[in-house]
JSON list of C-alpha atoms in Angstrom, two decimals:
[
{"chain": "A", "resi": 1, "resn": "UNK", "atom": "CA", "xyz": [24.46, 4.32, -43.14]},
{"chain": "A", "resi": 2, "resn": "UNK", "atom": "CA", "xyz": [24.98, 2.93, -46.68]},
{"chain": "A", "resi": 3, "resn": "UNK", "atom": "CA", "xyz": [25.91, 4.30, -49.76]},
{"chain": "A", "resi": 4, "resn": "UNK", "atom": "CA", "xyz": [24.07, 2.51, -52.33]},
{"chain": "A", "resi": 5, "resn": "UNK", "atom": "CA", "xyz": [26.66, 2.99, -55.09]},
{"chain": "A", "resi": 6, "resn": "UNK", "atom": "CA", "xyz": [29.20, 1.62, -53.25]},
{"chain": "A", "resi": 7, "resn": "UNK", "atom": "CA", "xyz": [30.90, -1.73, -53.58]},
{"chain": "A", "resi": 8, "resn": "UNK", "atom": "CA", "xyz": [31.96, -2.13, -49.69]},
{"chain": "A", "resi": 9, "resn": "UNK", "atom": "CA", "xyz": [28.62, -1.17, -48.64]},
{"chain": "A", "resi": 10, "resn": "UNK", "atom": "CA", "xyz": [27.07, -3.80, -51.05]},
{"chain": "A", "resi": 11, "resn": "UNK", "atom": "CA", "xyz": [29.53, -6.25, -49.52]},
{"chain": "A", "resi": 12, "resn": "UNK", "atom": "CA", "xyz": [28.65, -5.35, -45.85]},
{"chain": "A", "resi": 13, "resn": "UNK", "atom": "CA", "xyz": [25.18, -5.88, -46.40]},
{"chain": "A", "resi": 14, "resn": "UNK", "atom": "CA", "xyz": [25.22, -9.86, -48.00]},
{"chain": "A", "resi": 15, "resn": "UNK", "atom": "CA", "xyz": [24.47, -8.00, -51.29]},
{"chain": "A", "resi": 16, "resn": "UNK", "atom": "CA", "xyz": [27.83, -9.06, -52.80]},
{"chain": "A", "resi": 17, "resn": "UNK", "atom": "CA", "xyz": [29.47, -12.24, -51.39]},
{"chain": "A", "resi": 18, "resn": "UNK", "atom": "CA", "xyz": [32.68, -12.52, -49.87]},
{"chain": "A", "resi": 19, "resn": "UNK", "atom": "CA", "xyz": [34.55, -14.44, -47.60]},
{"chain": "A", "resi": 20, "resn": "UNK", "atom": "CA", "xyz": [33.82, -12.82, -44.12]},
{"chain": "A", "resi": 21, "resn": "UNK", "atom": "CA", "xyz": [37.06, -13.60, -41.53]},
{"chain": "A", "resi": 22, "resn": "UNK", "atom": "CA", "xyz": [35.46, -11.50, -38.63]},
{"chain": "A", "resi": 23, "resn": "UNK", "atom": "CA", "xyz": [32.67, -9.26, -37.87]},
{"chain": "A", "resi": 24, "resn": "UNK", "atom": "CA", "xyz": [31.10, -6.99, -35.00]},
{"chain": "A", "resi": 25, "resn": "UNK", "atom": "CA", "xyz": [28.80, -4.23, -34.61]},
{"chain": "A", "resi": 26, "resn": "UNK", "atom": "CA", "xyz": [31.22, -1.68, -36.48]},
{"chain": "A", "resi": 27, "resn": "UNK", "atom": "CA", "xyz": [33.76, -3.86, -38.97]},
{"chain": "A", "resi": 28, "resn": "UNK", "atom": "CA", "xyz": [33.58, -6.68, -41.36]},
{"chain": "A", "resi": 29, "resn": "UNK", "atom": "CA", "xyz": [36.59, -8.35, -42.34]},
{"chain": "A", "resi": 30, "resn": "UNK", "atom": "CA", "xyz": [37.40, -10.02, -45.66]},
{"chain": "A", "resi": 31, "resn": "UNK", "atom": "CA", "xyz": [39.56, -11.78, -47.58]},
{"chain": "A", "resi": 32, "resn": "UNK", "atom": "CA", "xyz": [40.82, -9.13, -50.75]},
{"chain": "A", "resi": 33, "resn": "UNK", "atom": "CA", "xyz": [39.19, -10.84, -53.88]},
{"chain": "A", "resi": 34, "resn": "UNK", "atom": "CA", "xyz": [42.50, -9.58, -55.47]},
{"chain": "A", "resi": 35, "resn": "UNK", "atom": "CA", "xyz": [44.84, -10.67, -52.96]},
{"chain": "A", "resi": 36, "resn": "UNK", "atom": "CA", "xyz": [48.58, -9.10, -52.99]},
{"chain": "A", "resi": 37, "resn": "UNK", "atom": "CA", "xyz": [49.26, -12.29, -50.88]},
{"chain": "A", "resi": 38, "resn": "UNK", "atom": "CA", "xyz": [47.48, -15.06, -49.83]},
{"chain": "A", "resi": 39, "resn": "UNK", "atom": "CA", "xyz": [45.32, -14.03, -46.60]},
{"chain": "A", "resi": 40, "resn": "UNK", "atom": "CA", "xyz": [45.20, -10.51, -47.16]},
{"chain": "A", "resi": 41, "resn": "UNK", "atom": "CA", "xyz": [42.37, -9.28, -45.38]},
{"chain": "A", "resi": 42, "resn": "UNK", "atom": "CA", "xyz": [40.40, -5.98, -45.76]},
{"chain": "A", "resi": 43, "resn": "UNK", "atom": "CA", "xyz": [38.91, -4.38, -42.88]},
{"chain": "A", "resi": 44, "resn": "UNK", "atom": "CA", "xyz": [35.90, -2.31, -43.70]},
{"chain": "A", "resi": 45, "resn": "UNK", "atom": "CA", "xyz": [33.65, 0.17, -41.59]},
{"chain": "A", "resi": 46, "resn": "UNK", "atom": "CA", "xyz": [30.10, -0.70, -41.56]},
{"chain": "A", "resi": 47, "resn": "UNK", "atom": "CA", "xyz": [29.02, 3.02, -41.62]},
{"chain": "A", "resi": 48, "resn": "UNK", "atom": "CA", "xyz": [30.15, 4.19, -44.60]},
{"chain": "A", "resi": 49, "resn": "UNK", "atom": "CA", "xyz": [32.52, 7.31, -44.59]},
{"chain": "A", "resi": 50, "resn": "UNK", "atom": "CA", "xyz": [34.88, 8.06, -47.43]},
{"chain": "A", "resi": 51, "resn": "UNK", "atom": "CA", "xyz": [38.41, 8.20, -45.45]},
{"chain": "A", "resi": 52, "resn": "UNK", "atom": "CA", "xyz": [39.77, 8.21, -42.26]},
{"chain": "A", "resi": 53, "resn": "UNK", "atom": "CA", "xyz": [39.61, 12.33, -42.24]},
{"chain": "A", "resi": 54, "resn": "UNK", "atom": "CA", "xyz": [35.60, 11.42, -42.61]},
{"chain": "A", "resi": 55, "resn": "UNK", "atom": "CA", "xyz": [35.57, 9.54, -39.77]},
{"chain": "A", "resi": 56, "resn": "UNK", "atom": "CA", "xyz": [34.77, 9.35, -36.28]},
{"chain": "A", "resi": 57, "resn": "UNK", "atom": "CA", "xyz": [37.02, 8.95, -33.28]},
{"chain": "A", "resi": 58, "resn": "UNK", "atom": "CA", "xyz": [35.32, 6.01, -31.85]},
{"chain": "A", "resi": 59, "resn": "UNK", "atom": "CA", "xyz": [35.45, 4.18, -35.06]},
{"chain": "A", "resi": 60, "resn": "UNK", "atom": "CA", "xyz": [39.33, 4.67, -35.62]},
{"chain": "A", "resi": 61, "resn": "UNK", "atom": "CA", "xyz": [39.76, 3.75, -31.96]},
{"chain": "A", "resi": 62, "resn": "UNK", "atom": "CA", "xyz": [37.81, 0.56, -32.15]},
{"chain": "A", "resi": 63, "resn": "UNK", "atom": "CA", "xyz": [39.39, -0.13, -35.53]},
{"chain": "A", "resi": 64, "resn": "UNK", "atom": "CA", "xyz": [42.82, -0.42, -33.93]},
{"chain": "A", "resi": 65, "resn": "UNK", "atom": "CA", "xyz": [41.14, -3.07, -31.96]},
{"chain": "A", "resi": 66, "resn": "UNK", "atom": "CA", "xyz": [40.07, -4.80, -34.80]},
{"chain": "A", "resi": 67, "resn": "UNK", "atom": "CA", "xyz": [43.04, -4.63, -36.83]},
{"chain": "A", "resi": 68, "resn": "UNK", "atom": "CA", "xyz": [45.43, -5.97, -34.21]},
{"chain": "A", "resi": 69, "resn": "UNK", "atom": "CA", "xyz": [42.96, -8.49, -33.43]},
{"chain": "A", "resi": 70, "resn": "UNK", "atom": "CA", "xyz": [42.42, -9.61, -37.13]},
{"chain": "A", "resi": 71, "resn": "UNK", "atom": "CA", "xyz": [46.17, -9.48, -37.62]},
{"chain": "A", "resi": 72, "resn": "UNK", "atom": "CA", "xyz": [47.39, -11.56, -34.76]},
{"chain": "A", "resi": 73, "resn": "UNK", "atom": "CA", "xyz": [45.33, -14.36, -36.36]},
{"chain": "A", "resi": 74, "resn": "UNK", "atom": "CA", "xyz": [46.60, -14.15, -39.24]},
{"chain": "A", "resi": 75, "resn": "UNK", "atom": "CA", "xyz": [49.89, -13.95, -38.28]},
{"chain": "A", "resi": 76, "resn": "UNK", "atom": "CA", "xyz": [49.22, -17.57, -36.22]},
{"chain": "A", "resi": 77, "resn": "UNK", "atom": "CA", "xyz": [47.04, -19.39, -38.62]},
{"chain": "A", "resi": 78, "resn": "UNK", "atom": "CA", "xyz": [49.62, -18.48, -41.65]},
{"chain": "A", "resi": 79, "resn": "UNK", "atom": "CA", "xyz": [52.62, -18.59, -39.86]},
{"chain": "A", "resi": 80, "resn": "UNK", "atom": "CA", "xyz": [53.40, -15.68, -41.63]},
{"chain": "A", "resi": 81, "resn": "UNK", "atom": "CA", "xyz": [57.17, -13.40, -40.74]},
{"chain": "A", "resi": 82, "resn": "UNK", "atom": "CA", "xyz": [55.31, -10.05, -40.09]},
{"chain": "A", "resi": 83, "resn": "UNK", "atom": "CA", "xyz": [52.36, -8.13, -41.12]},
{"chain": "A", "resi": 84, "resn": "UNK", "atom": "CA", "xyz": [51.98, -4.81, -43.37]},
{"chain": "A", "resi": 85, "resn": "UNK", "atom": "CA", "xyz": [48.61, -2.43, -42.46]},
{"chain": "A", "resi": 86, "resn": "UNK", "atom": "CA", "xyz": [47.77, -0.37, -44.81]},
{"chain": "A", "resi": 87, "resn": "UNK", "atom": "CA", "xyz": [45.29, 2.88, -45.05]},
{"chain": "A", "resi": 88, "resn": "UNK", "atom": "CA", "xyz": [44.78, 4.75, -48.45]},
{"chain": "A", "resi": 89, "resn": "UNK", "atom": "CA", "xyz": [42.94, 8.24, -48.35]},
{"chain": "A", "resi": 90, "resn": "UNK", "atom": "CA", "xyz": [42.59, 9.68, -51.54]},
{"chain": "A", "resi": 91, "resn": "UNK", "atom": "CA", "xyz": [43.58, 9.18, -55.23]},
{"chain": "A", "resi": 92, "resn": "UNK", "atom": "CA", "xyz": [46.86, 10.63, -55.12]},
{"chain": "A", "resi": 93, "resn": "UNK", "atom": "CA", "xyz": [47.38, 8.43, -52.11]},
{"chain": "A", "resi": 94, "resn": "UNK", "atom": "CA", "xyz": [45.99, 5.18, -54.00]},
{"chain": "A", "resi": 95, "resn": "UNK", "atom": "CA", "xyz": [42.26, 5.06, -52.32]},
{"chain": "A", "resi": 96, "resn": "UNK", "atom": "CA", "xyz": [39.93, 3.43, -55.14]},
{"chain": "A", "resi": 97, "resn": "UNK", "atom": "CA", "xyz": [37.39, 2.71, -53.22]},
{"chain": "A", "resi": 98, "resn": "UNK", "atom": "CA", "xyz": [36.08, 5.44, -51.27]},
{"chain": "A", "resi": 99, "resn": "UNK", "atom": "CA", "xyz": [34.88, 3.65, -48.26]},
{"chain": "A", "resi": 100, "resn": "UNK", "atom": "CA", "xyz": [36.62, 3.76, -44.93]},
{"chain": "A", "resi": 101, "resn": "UNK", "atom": "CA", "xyz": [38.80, 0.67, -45.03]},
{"chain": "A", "resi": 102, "resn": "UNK", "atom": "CA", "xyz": [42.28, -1.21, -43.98]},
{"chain": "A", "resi": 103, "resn": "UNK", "atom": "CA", "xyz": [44.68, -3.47, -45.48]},
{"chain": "A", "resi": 104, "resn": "UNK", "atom": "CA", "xyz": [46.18, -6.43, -43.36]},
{"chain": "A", "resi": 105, "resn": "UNK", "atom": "CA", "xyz": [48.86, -8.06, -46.15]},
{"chain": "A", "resi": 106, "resn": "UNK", "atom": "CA", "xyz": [50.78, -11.42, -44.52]},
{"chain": "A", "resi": 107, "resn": "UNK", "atom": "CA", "xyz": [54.24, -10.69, -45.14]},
{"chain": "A", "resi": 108, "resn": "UNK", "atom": "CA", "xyz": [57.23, -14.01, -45.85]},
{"chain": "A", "resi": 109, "resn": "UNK", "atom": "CA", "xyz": [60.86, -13.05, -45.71]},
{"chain": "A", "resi": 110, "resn": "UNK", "atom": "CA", "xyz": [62.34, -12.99, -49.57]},
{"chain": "A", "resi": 111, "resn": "UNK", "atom": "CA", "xyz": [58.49, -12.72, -50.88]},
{"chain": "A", "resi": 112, "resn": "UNK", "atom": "CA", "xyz": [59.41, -10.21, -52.76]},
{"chain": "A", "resi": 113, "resn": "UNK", "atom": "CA", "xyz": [56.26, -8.18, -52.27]},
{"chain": "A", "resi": 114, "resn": "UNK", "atom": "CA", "xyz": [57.10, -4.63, -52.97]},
{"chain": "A", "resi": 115, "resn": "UNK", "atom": "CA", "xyz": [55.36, -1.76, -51.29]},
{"chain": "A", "resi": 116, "resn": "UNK", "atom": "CA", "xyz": [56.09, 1.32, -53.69]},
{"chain": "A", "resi": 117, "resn": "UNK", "atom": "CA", "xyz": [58.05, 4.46, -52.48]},
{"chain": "A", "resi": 118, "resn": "UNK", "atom": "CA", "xyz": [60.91, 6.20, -52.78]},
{"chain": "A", "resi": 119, "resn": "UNK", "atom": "CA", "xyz": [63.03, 7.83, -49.78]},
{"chain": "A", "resi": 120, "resn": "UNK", "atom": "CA", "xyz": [63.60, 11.28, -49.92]},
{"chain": "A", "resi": 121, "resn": "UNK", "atom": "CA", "xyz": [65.89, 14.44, -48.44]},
{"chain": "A", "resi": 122, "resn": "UNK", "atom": "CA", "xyz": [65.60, 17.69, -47.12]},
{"chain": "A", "resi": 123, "resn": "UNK", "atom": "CA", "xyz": [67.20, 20.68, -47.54]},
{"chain": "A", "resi": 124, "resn": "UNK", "atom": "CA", "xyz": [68.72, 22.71, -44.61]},
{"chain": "A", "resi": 125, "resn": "UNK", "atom": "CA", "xyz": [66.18, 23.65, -42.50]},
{"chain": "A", "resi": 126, "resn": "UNK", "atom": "CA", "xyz": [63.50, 22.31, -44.50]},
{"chain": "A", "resi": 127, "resn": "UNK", "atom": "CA", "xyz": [62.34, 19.37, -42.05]},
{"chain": "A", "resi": 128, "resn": "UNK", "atom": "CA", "xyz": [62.12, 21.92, -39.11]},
{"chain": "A", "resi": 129, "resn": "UNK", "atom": "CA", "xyz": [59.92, 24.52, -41.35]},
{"chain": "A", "resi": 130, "resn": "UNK", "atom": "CA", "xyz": [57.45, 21.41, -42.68]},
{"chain": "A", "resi": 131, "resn": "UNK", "atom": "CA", "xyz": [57.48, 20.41, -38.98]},
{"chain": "A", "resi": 132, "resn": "UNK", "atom": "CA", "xyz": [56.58, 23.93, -37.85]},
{"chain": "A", "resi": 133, "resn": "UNK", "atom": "CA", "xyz": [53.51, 24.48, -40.24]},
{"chain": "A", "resi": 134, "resn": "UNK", "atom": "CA", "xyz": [52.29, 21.06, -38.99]},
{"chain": "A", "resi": 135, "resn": "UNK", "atom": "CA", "xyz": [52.55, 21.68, -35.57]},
{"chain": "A", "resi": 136, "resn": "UNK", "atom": "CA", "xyz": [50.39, 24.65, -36.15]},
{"chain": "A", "resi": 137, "resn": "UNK", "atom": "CA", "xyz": [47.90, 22.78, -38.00]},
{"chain": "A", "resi": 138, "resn": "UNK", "atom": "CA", "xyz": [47.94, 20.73, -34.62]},
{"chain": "A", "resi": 139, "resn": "UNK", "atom": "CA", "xyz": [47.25, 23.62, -32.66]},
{"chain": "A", "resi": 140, "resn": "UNK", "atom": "CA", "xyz": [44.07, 24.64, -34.53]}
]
């Protein structure tokens, strides 16, 4: 299924070039045109859905596969120190592309690559009152 509008589905089909790492039945993989470090790779679902909630279960199962797969190459080919995977859903969340897809960033020691956030702190009893509503989301 494509979404004509969309950049990742123009990409998927050959109607955009990039530089394809891996593909099968469900994925392509890509090198990020505007790479946060050299290698970063984008893994994106060939049936377009806008974020993992839109998705299947099959699809984020076999993406898994896909990712660690991907990743482990990387890792070997760049001799990188470790690996960051990242998943966006939503503008608040920093999606801005809304097409199912995955970040795989090669990570040095000292390369002073910054992912942003802040920690945070609960109040008394907060954490086990968040934890309860979620657990009944859960149970739905």
């Amino acid at each position: 299924m494509e979404n004509k509008n969309c950049i990742f589905c123009k990409i998927i089909s050959g109607k955009i070039p990039s530089e394809t790492l891996y593909e099968d039945e469900n994925f392509r993989v890509i090198l990020d045109i505007a790479p946060a470090a050299k290698g970063h790779a984008v893994v994106l679902a060939k049936r377009h859905c806008t974020d993992l909630f839109s998705s299947d279960p099959a699809t984020m199962s076999n993406a898994l596969f896909v990712i660690a797969k991907v990743g482990d190459a990387i890792k070997k080919a760049l001799a990188c120190d470790g690996i960051n995977i990242l998943q966006n859903n939503g503008t608040a969340a920093g999606q801005t592309i809304f097409h199912l897809h995955f970040h795989i960033l090669p990570r040095y020691n000292n390369d002073n690559l910054t992912i942003p956030g802040k920690t945070l702190s609960y109040k008394d009893g907060e954490a086990a009152e968040i934890a309860e509503k979620i657990r009944r989301e859960l149970a739905l």
